[in-house]
Short mmCIF file of C-alpha atoms in Angstrom, two decimals:
data_model
loop_
_atom_site.label_atom_id
_atom_site.label_comp_id
_atom_site.label_asym_id
_atom_site.label_seq_id
_atom_site.Cartn_x
_atom_site.Cartn_y
_atom_site.Cartn_z
CA UNK A 1 22.96 -18.57 16.74
CA UNK A 2 22.94 -18.04 12.60
CA UNK A 3 19.89 -17.72 11.00
CA UNK A 4 19.74 -18.10 7.22
CA UNK A 5 16.86 -17.42 4.42
CA UNK A 6 16.24 -19.46 1.58
CA UNK A 7 14.04 -17.75 -1.25
CA UNK A 8 11.80 -19.71 -3.86
CA UNK A 9 10.27 -17.59 -6.51
CA UNK A 10 8.49 -17.60 -9.90
CA UNK A 11 7.43 -20.68 -11.31
CA UNK A 12 8.95 -24.25 -9.98
CA UNK A 13 7.25 -26.84 -12.26
CA UNK A 14 10.06 -29.42 -13.13
CA UNK A 15 9.14 -32.70 -15.12
CA UNK A 16 11.70 -34.74 -12.76
CA UNK A 17 13.30 -33.81 -9.66
CA UNK A 18 16.84 -34.08 -11.43
CA UNK A 19 15.85 -30.60 -12.95
CA UNK A 20 15.89 -29.43 -9.43
CA UNK A 21 19.18 -30.55 -8.47
CA UNK A 22 21.20 -27.22 -8.31
CA UNK A 23 18.37 -25.89 -5.95
CA UNK A 24 18.02 -28.75 -3.77
CA UNK A 25 21.69 -28.55 -3.29
CA UNK A 26 21.60 -24.99 -2.20
CA UNK A 27 18.82 -25.63 0.27
CA UNK A 28 21.15 -28.52 1.61
CA UNK A 29 24.11 -26.25 1.83
CA UNK A 30 21.87 -23.56 3.69
CA UNK A 31 20.73 -26.24 6.03
CA UNK A 32 24.17 -27.21 7.00
CA UNK A 33 25.01 -23.53 7.50
CA UNK A 34 22.27 -22.41 9.50
CA UNK A 35 22.34 -22.58 13.62
CA UNK A 36 18.87 -21.26 14.73
CA UNK A 37 16.28 -20.86 12.18
CA UNK A 38 15.97 -21.33 8.24
CA UNK A 39 13.36 -18.88 6.76
CA UNK A 40 12.02 -20.35 3.45
CA UNK A 41 10.68 -17.35 1.80
CA UNK A 42 7.88 -18.12 -0.59
CA UNK A 43 6.23 -15.11 -0.71
CA UNK A 44 6.88 -14.65 -4.63
CA UNK A 45 6.39 -18.11 -5.68
CA UNK A 46 3.89 -18.07 -8.34
CA UNK A 47 3.57 -21.75 -9.27
CA UNK A 48 4.84 -25.28 -7.78
CA UNK A 49 4.07 -28.62 -9.02
CA UNK A 50 4.05 -31.71 -6.59
CA UNK A 51 7.13 -32.88 -8.11
CA UNK A 52 8.99 -29.79 -6.52
CA UNK A 53 6.86 -29.42 -3.51
CA UNK A 54 7.83 -33.04 -2.60
CA UNK A 55 11.22 -32.51 -3.04
CA UNK A 56 11.90 -29.47 -0.97
CA UNK A 57 9.55 -30.97 1.55
CA UNK A 58 11.41 -34.22 2.06
CA UNK A 59 14.58 -32.40 2.61
CA UNK A 60 12.94 -29.96 5.08
CA UNK A 61 11.21 -32.87 7.07
CA UNK A 62 14.36 -34.97 7.12
CA UNK A 63 16.28 -32.19 8.36
CA UNK A 64 14.02 -31.43 11.37
CA UNK A 65 14.23 -35.37 12.22
CA UNK A 66 17.98 -35.20 12.24
CA UNK A 67 18.70 -32.10 13.84
CA UNK A 68 15.80 -31.32 16.58
CA UNK A 69 17.70 -27.83 17.17
CA UNK A 70 16.68 -26.73 14.09
CA UNK A 71 13.79 -24.42 13.14
CA UNK A 72 11.95 -23.75 9.86
CA UNK A 73 9.95 -20.92 9.00
CA UNK A 74 7.95 -20.84 5.79
CA UNK A 75 7.35 -17.06 5.00
CA UNK A 76 4.00 -16.93 2.77
CA UNK A 77 1.70 -14.27 1.43
CA UNK A 78 -2.01 -13.99 1.24
CA UNK A 79 -1.27 -12.77 -2.14
CA UNK A 80 -0.44 -16.33 -3.06
CA UNK A 81 -3.03 -18.11 -0.85
CA UNK A 82 -2.32 -21.39 -2.01
CA UNK A 83 1.22 -21.46 -0.37
CA UNK A 84 -0.20 -21.00 2.67
CA UNK A 85 -2.32 -24.03 2.51
CA UNK A 86 0.11 -26.26 0.88
CA UNK A 87 3.01 -25.57 3.30
CA UNK A 88 0.76 -25.56 6.29
CA UNK A 89 0.76 -29.42 5.73
CA UNK A 90 4.46 -29.55 6.83
CA UNK A 91 3.69 -27.78 10.18
CA UNK A 92 1.32 -30.64 10.88
CA UNK A 93 3.79 -33.46 10.22
CA UNK A 94 6.98 -31.71 12.16
CA UNK A 95 6.47 -29.23 15.23
CA UNK A 96 9.80 -27.38 14.48
CA UNK A 97 7.74 -26.25 11.19
CA UNK A 98 5.79 -23.30 11.16
CA UNK A 99 4.36 -20.93 8.71
CA UNK A 100 3.95 -17.20 8.82
CA UNK A 101 1.84 -15.28 6.23
CA UNK A 102 3.96 -12.35 6.51
CA UNK A 103 1.64 -9.48 5.42
CA UNK A 104 -1.07 -10.43 7.91
CA UNK A 105 0.41 -7.61 9.85
CA UNK A 106 2.62 -5.76 7.34
CA UNK A 107 0.23 -2.80 7.16
CA UNK A 108 -0.56 -1.98 10.93
CA UNK A 109 -2.83 0.62 10.67
CA UNK A 110 -4.40 0.31 7.16
CA UNK A 111 -7.69 -1.74 8.54
CA UNK A 112 -8.75 1.60 10.13
CA UNK A 113 -8.95 3.02 6.60
CA UNK A 114 -9.69 0.29 4.08
CA UNK A 115 -13.12 -1.38 5.06
CA UNK A 116 -16.64 -0.43 3.64
CA UNK A 117 -17.42 2.39 5.85
CA UNK A 118 -15.00 4.76 4.66
CA UNK A 119 -15.99 4.00 0.98
CA UNK A 120 -18.20 7.08 0.41
CA UNK A 121 -15.41 9.58 1.93
CA UNK A 122 -12.86 8.07 -0.40
CA UNK A 123 -15.13 8.81 -3.14
CA UNK A 124 -15.56 12.80 -2.10
CA UNK A 125 -11.78 12.79 -1.50
CA UNK A 126 -11.05 11.66 -5.10
CA UNK A 127 -13.49 13.89 -6.34
CA UNK A 128 -12.12 16.96 -4.81
CA UNK A 129 -8.44 16.19 -5.60
CA UNK A 130 -9.04 15.16 -9.14
CA UNK A 131 -9.74 19.20 -9.92
CA UNK A 132 -6.19 19.46 -9.18
CA UNK A 133 -4.57 16.11 -10.31
CA UNK A 134 -6.36 16.29 -13.76
CA UNK A 135 -4.04 18.90 -15.00
CA UNK A 136 -0.99 18.05 -12.80
CA UNK A 137 -0.80 14.38 -14.34
CA UNK A 138 0.21 15.47 -17.74
CA UNK A 139 3.35 16.67 -16.34
CA UNK A 140 4.14 13.82 -14.68
CA UNK A 141 4.00 11.30 -17.58
CA UNK A 142 0.23 10.74 -18.04
CA UNK A 143 -0.87 10.71 -21.71
CA UNK A 144 -3.08 8.68 -24.26
CA UNK A 145 -2.43 5.37 -25.06
CA UNK A 146 0.12 4.50 -22.29
CA UNK A 147 0.50 1.31 -20.26
CA UNK A 148 -0.41 2.18 -16.80
CA UNK A 149 -0.48 0.66 -13.19
CA UNK A 150 -2.40 2.32 -10.24
CA UNK A 151 -0.78 0.38 -7.36
CA UNK A 152 -2.96 0.63 -3.81
CA UNK A 153 -5.73 1.67 -6.16
CA UNK A 154 -8.48 1.39 -3.19
CA UNK A 155 -11.97 1.63 -4.52
CA UNK A 156 -10.89 2.12 -8.09
CA UNK A 157 -12.45 5.78 -8.67
CA UNK A 158 -8.85 7.28 -9.60
CA UNK A 159 -8.36 4.44 -12.36
CA UNK A 160 -11.96 5.19 -13.73
CA UNK A 161 -11.45 8.69 -13.92
CA UNK A 162 -7.89 8.31 -15.80
CA UNK A 163 -9.62 5.82 -18.01
CA UNK A 164 -12.31 8.41 -18.99
CA UNK A 165 -10.36 11.14 -19.32
CA UNK A 166 -6.91 9.90 -20.74
CA UNK A 167 -7.77 6.69 -22.21
CA UNK A 168 -4.63 4.76 -21.73
CA UNK A 169 -4.33 1.54 -23.68
CA UNK A 170 -4.17 -0.63 -20.39
CA UNK A 171 -4.46 -0.07 -16.69
CA UNK A 172 -3.67 -2.66 -13.81
CA UNK A 173 -5.32 -1.70 -10.76
CA UNK A 174 -4.12 -3.45 -7.64
CA UNK A 175 -4.86 -3.35 -3.89
CA UNK A 176 -4.41 -5.32 -0.84
CA UNK A 177 -8.15 -4.89 0.42
CA UNK A 178 -10.55 -7.43 -0.95
CA UNK A 179 -13.59 -5.28 0.07
CA UNK A 180 -12.20 -2.18 -1.89
CA UNK A 181 -11.60 -4.38 -5.05
CA UNK A 182 -15.14 -5.86 -5.00
CA UNK A 183 -16.83 -2.18 -4.96
CA UNK A 184 -14.43 -1.29 -7.64
CA UNK A 185 -15.50 -4.14 -9.83
CA UNK A 186 -19.11 -3.67 -9.13
CA UNK A 187 -18.79 -0.10 -9.96
CA UNK A 188 -16.86 -0.55 -13.12
CA UNK A 189 -19.75 -3.30 -14.05
CA UNK A 190 -22.59 -0.86 -13.30
CA UNK A 191 -21.21 2.03 -15.36
CA UNK A 192 -19.81 -0.33 -18.14
CA UNK A 193 -16.20 1.01 -17.57
CA UNK A 194 -13.83 -1.54 -19.57
CA UNK A 195 -10.00 -1.60 -19.88
CA UNK A 196 -9.03 -1.56 -16.17
CA UNK A 197 -7.60 -5.06 -14.65
CA UNK A 198 -8.51 -5.17 -11.03
CA UNK A 199 -6.20 -7.24 -9.09
CA UNK A 200 -5.35 -8.38 -5.55
CA UNK A 201 -1.91 -8.20 -4.69
CA UNK A 202 0.58 -6.70 -1.94
CA UNK A 203 2.19 -3.68 -3.05
CA UNK A 204 5.74 -4.43 -1.40
CA UNK A 205 5.78 -7.94 -3.01
CA UNK A 206 3.68 -7.60 -6.46
CA UNK A 207 3.27 -10.52 -8.93
CA UNK A 208 3.68 -8.30 -11.83
CA UNK A 209 6.77 -8.38 -14.11
CA UNK A 210 9.58 -6.32 -14.53
CA UNK A 211 9.83 -2.95 -17.04
CA UNK A 212 6.05 -3.22 -18.28
CA UNK A 213 4.22 0.12 -17.49
CA UNK A 214 4.75 3.48 -18.83
CA UNK A 215 3.45 5.18 -15.97
CA UNK A 216 3.14 3.68 -12.31
CA UNK A 217 0.75 5.66 -9.88
CA UNK A 218 0.39 5.20 -6.02
CA UNK A 219 -1.90 8.14 -4.28
CA UNK A 220 -2.22 8.55 -0.51
CA UNK A 221 -0.55 5.38 0.06
CA UNK A 222 3.04 5.35 1.19
CA UNK A 223 2.00 7.43 4.16
CA UNK A 224 0.08 4.52 5.57
CA UNK A 225 2.89 1.80 5.20
CA UNK A 226 5.19 1.37 7.55
CA UNK A 227 7.92 0.81 5.13
CA UNK A 228 7.40 2.97 2.03
CA UNK A 229 10.81 2.07 0.72
CA UNK A 230 9.62 -1.07 -0.01
CA UNK A 231 6.86 -0.02 -1.95
CA UNK A 232 8.88 2.50 -4.11
CA UNK A 233 11.14 -0.50 -4.88
CA UNK A 234 8.59 -2.43 -6.41
CA UNK A 235 6.88 0.65 -8.04
CA UNK A 236 10.54 1.28 -9.66
CA UNK A 237 10.90 -2.39 -10.66
CA UNK A 238 7.50 -2.62 -12.69
CA UNK A 239 8.04 0.42 -14.42
CA UNK A 240 9.54 0.62 -17.85
CA UNK A 241 13.07 2.11 -18.26
CA UNK A 242 11.92 5.78 -19.12
CA UNK A 243 8.89 5.75 -17.45
CA UNK A 244 7.39 7.61 -14.54
CA UNK A 245 6.19 6.90 -11.12
CA UNK A 246 3.86 9.25 -9.43
CA UNK A 247 3.06 9.66 -5.94
CA UNK A 248 0.57 11.55 -3.85
CA UNK A 249 0.95 12.22 -0.17
CA UNK A 250 -0.03 14.39 2.70
CA UNK A 251 1.33 16.62 5.57
CA UNK A 252 -1.52 16.61 7.90
CA UNK A 253 -0.13 19.10 10.66
CA UNK A 254 -0.51 21.74 7.60
CA UNK A 255 -4.18 21.33 7.09
CA UNK A 256 -5.34 24.70 8.26
CA UNK A 257 -8.76 26.85 8.74
CA UNK A 258 -9.83 30.19 9.61
CA UNK A 259 -11.60 31.12 12.08
CA UNK A 260 -10.39 29.08 14.93
CA UNK A 261 -7.14 28.56 13.45
CA UNK A 262 -5.35 27.61 16.86
CA UNK A 263 -7.78 24.55 17.65
CA UNK A 264 -7.62 23.14 13.91
CA UNK A 265 -3.40 23.52 14.06
CA UNK A 266 -3.67 21.63 17.52
CA UNK A 267 -5.84 18.90 16.14
CA UNK A 268 -3.76 18.20 13.20
CA UNK A 269 -0.61 18.08 15.07
CA UNK A 270 -2.01 15.35 17.04
CA UNK A 271 -3.11 13.68 14.04
CA UNK A 272 0.42 13.29 12.90
CA UNK A 273 1.31 11.80 16.28
CA UNK A 274 -1.45 9.36 16.30
CA UNK A 275 -0.72 7.96 12.79
CA UNK A 276 3.01 7.77 14.00
CA UNK A 277 1.82 5.57 16.81
CA UNK A 278 0.32 3.27 14.30
CA UNK A 279 3.75 3.24 12.12
CA UNK A 280 2.27 5.58 9.44
CA UNK A 281 3.67 8.85 8.40
CA UNK A 282 0.86 11.48 7.20
CA UNK A 283 3.56 14.11 7.44
CA UNK A 284 5.04 12.16 4.24
CA UNK A 285 4.17 14.73 1.63
CA UNK A 286 7.30 17.14 1.62
CA UNK A 287 9.75 14.22 1.75
CA UNK A 288 8.62 12.58 -1.34
CA UNK A 289 11.74 14.05 -3.26
CA UNK A 290 13.94 12.32 -0.71
CA UNK A 291 12.15 9.22 -1.00
CA UNK A 292 12.24 9.11 -4.81
CA UNK A 293 15.71 10.00 -5.10
CA UNK A 294 16.83 7.46 -2.58
CA UNK A 295 14.97 4.80 -4.52
CA UNK A 296 17.10 5.57 -7.62
CA UNK A 297 14.73 7.88 -9.66
CA UNK A 298 16.03 10.83 -11.71
CA UNK A 299 14.18 13.68 -13.05
CA UNK A 300 12.25 13.98 -10.03
CA UNK A 301 9.30 16.55 -10.14
CA UNK A 302 7.34 17.85 -7.07
CA UNK A 303 4.27 19.97 -6.98
CA UNK A 304 2.15 20.91 -3.95
CA UNK A 305 -1.53 22.15 -4.03
CA UNK A 306 -4.20 22.73 -1.52
CA UNK A 307 -7.47 21.17 -1.68
CA UNK A 308 -9.99 23.55 -0.27
CA UNK A 309 -13.82 24.33 0.82
CA UNK A 310 -13.70 26.66 -2.29
CA UNK A 311 -13.11 23.62 -4.57
CA UNK A 312 -16.63 23.14 -5.47
CA UNK A 313 -19.38 22.34 -2.63
CA UNK A 314 -17.89 23.26 1.01
CA UNK A 315 -20.25 20.57 2.23
CA UNK A 316 -17.91 17.91 0.72
CA UNK A 317 -14.98 19.34 2.24
CA UNK A 318 -17.16 19.07 5.58
CA UNK A 319 -18.08 15.64 4.89
CA UNK A 320 -14.25 14.74 4.40
CA UNK A 321 -13.34 15.95 7.83
CA UNK A 322 -16.39 14.65 9.62
CA UNK A 323 -15.13 11.29 8.33
CA UNK A 324 -11.63 11.78 9.58
CA UNK A 325 -13.14 12.63 12.82
CA UNK A 326 -15.19 9.52 13.10
CA UNK A 327 -12.09 7.16 12.47
CA UNK A 328 -9.40 9.15 13.95
CA UNK A 329 -10.79 10.39 17.37
CA UNK A 330 -12.98 7.04 17.23
CA UNK A 331 -11.27 3.80 16.46
CA UNK A 332 -7.80 4.89 16.31
CA UNK A 333 -8.02 7.00 19.36
CA UNK A 334 -9.59 4.32 21.33
CA UNK A 335 -7.22 1.76 20.08
CA UNK A 336 -4.20 3.70 21.19
CA UNK A 337 -5.83 4.33 24.75
CA UNK A 338 -6.32 7.97 24.71
CA UNK A 339 -8.39 9.64 27.55
CA UNK A 340 -11.87 11.10 27.17
CA UNK A 341 -10.53 14.49 27.86
CA UNK A 342 -7.97 14.14 25.02
CA UNK A 343 -10.64 12.80 22.71
CA UNK A 344 -13.13 15.60 23.57
CA UNK A 345 -10.21 18.36 22.61
CA UNK A 346 -9.29 16.22 19.86
CA UNK A 347 -12.76 15.99 18.35
CA UNK A 348 -13.23 19.71 18.71
CA UNK A 349 -10.58 20.47 16.26
CA UNK A 350 -12.35 18.52 13.52
CA UNK A 351 -15.54 20.41 14.34
CA UNK A 352 -13.88 23.45 13.92
CA UNK A 353 -12.19 22.75 10.92
CA UNK A 354 -15.77 21.94 9.45
CA UNK A 355 -16.98 25.39 11.00
CA UNK A 356 -14.23 26.87 9.11
CA UNK A 357 -15.41 25.14 5.93
CA UNK A 358 -18.85 26.28 6.14
CA UNK A 359 -18.42 29.68 7.36
CA UNK A 360 -19.43 32.26 4.36
CA UNK A 361 -16.25 33.98 4.97
CA UNK A 362 -14.00 31.04 6.27
CA UNK A 363 -11.17 29.10 4.67
CA UNK A 364 -10.24 25.55 4.95
CA UNK A 365 -7.39 23.55 3.32
CA UNK A 366 -5.65 20.27 3.24
CA UNK A 367 -2.39 19.93 1.72
CA UNK A 368 -1.27 17.56 -0.62
CA UNK A 369 2.07 16.91 -2.42
CA UNK A 370 2.28 15.34 -5.90
CA UNK A 371 5.80 13.81 -6.94
CA UNK A 372 7.38 11.63 -9.87
CA UNK A 373 10.16 10.27 -10.79
CA UNK A 374 11.80 8.67 -14.04
CA UNK A 375 13.16 5.11 -14.13
CA UNK A 376 16.81 5.34 -15.35
CA UNK A 377 17.17 4.10 -18.96
#
């Protein structure tokens, strides 16, 4: 067994088949070497005309017919939807050709957090964290007139706050959730917010050019991907040399409250374990420096701030915790198969956190790490 991968990316639009001779020769060599599966990776294939499609298809189909032992897997992405539709034709011709849309399962737990019912709480969370981040951002590369990308932008509220407060020359806001982007565009239109380019895309394989943004932000997102290193690699790629990448992440086991601290502490320790079950790491915050260093950044800056019930209306804090309870002790716990006894105790910790937030002498906190690194010149 000797599987191989052959990758096509960018724009492949030849006027004649002769222009493809070097690429077709490489594909034939890969087929000759493979014993098992040949993966044809077209995740970043932005354009392909019929001349190119038929030339590559002919070689693949002929190889299947000459070597029944050989299997082809065409790896596409939902971000470039036409590739899945176009290459699926081959699987109808030859049973040894299959098409896999790799990002359909890339974010194993994100569906719990990205759909419409969670939108109101995402807005409240941003409102609470913005009080802190507004001053922090200037120490991490934010300034008027820059070109900025907000990756994993969610419902787009952070990008709108930045646009209003700092007036960058350009903001590209990208996310993998169509429903979140639809909401972001709707709100931007209603409030006549201009200058933000909302775009659908996969943060681990973006169709954005290299070296084009002065500042790239990615907030509360690395912690819900099972391969944060892939995301950071892409953030580094699209950042200009000398520009900065800014990330925020949490450490949920450090959420705290008084009174009823013990119950609260137990529940948030269990939150970390729950997310780990779904291949997410809500303990990532303090690891930010290591992740940035390993990705190749320099001049790494790390700050930690605590969002509390004293940041404005304590009912906002309580609303956030209530939403966490609904999702974490609801859909996620059910999906993991937790017992009714566990769920009852799990829910109690959230409710005690709300109690601490609303108590006239109480204190409740949610810790966040903000970090950034400079792309080497």
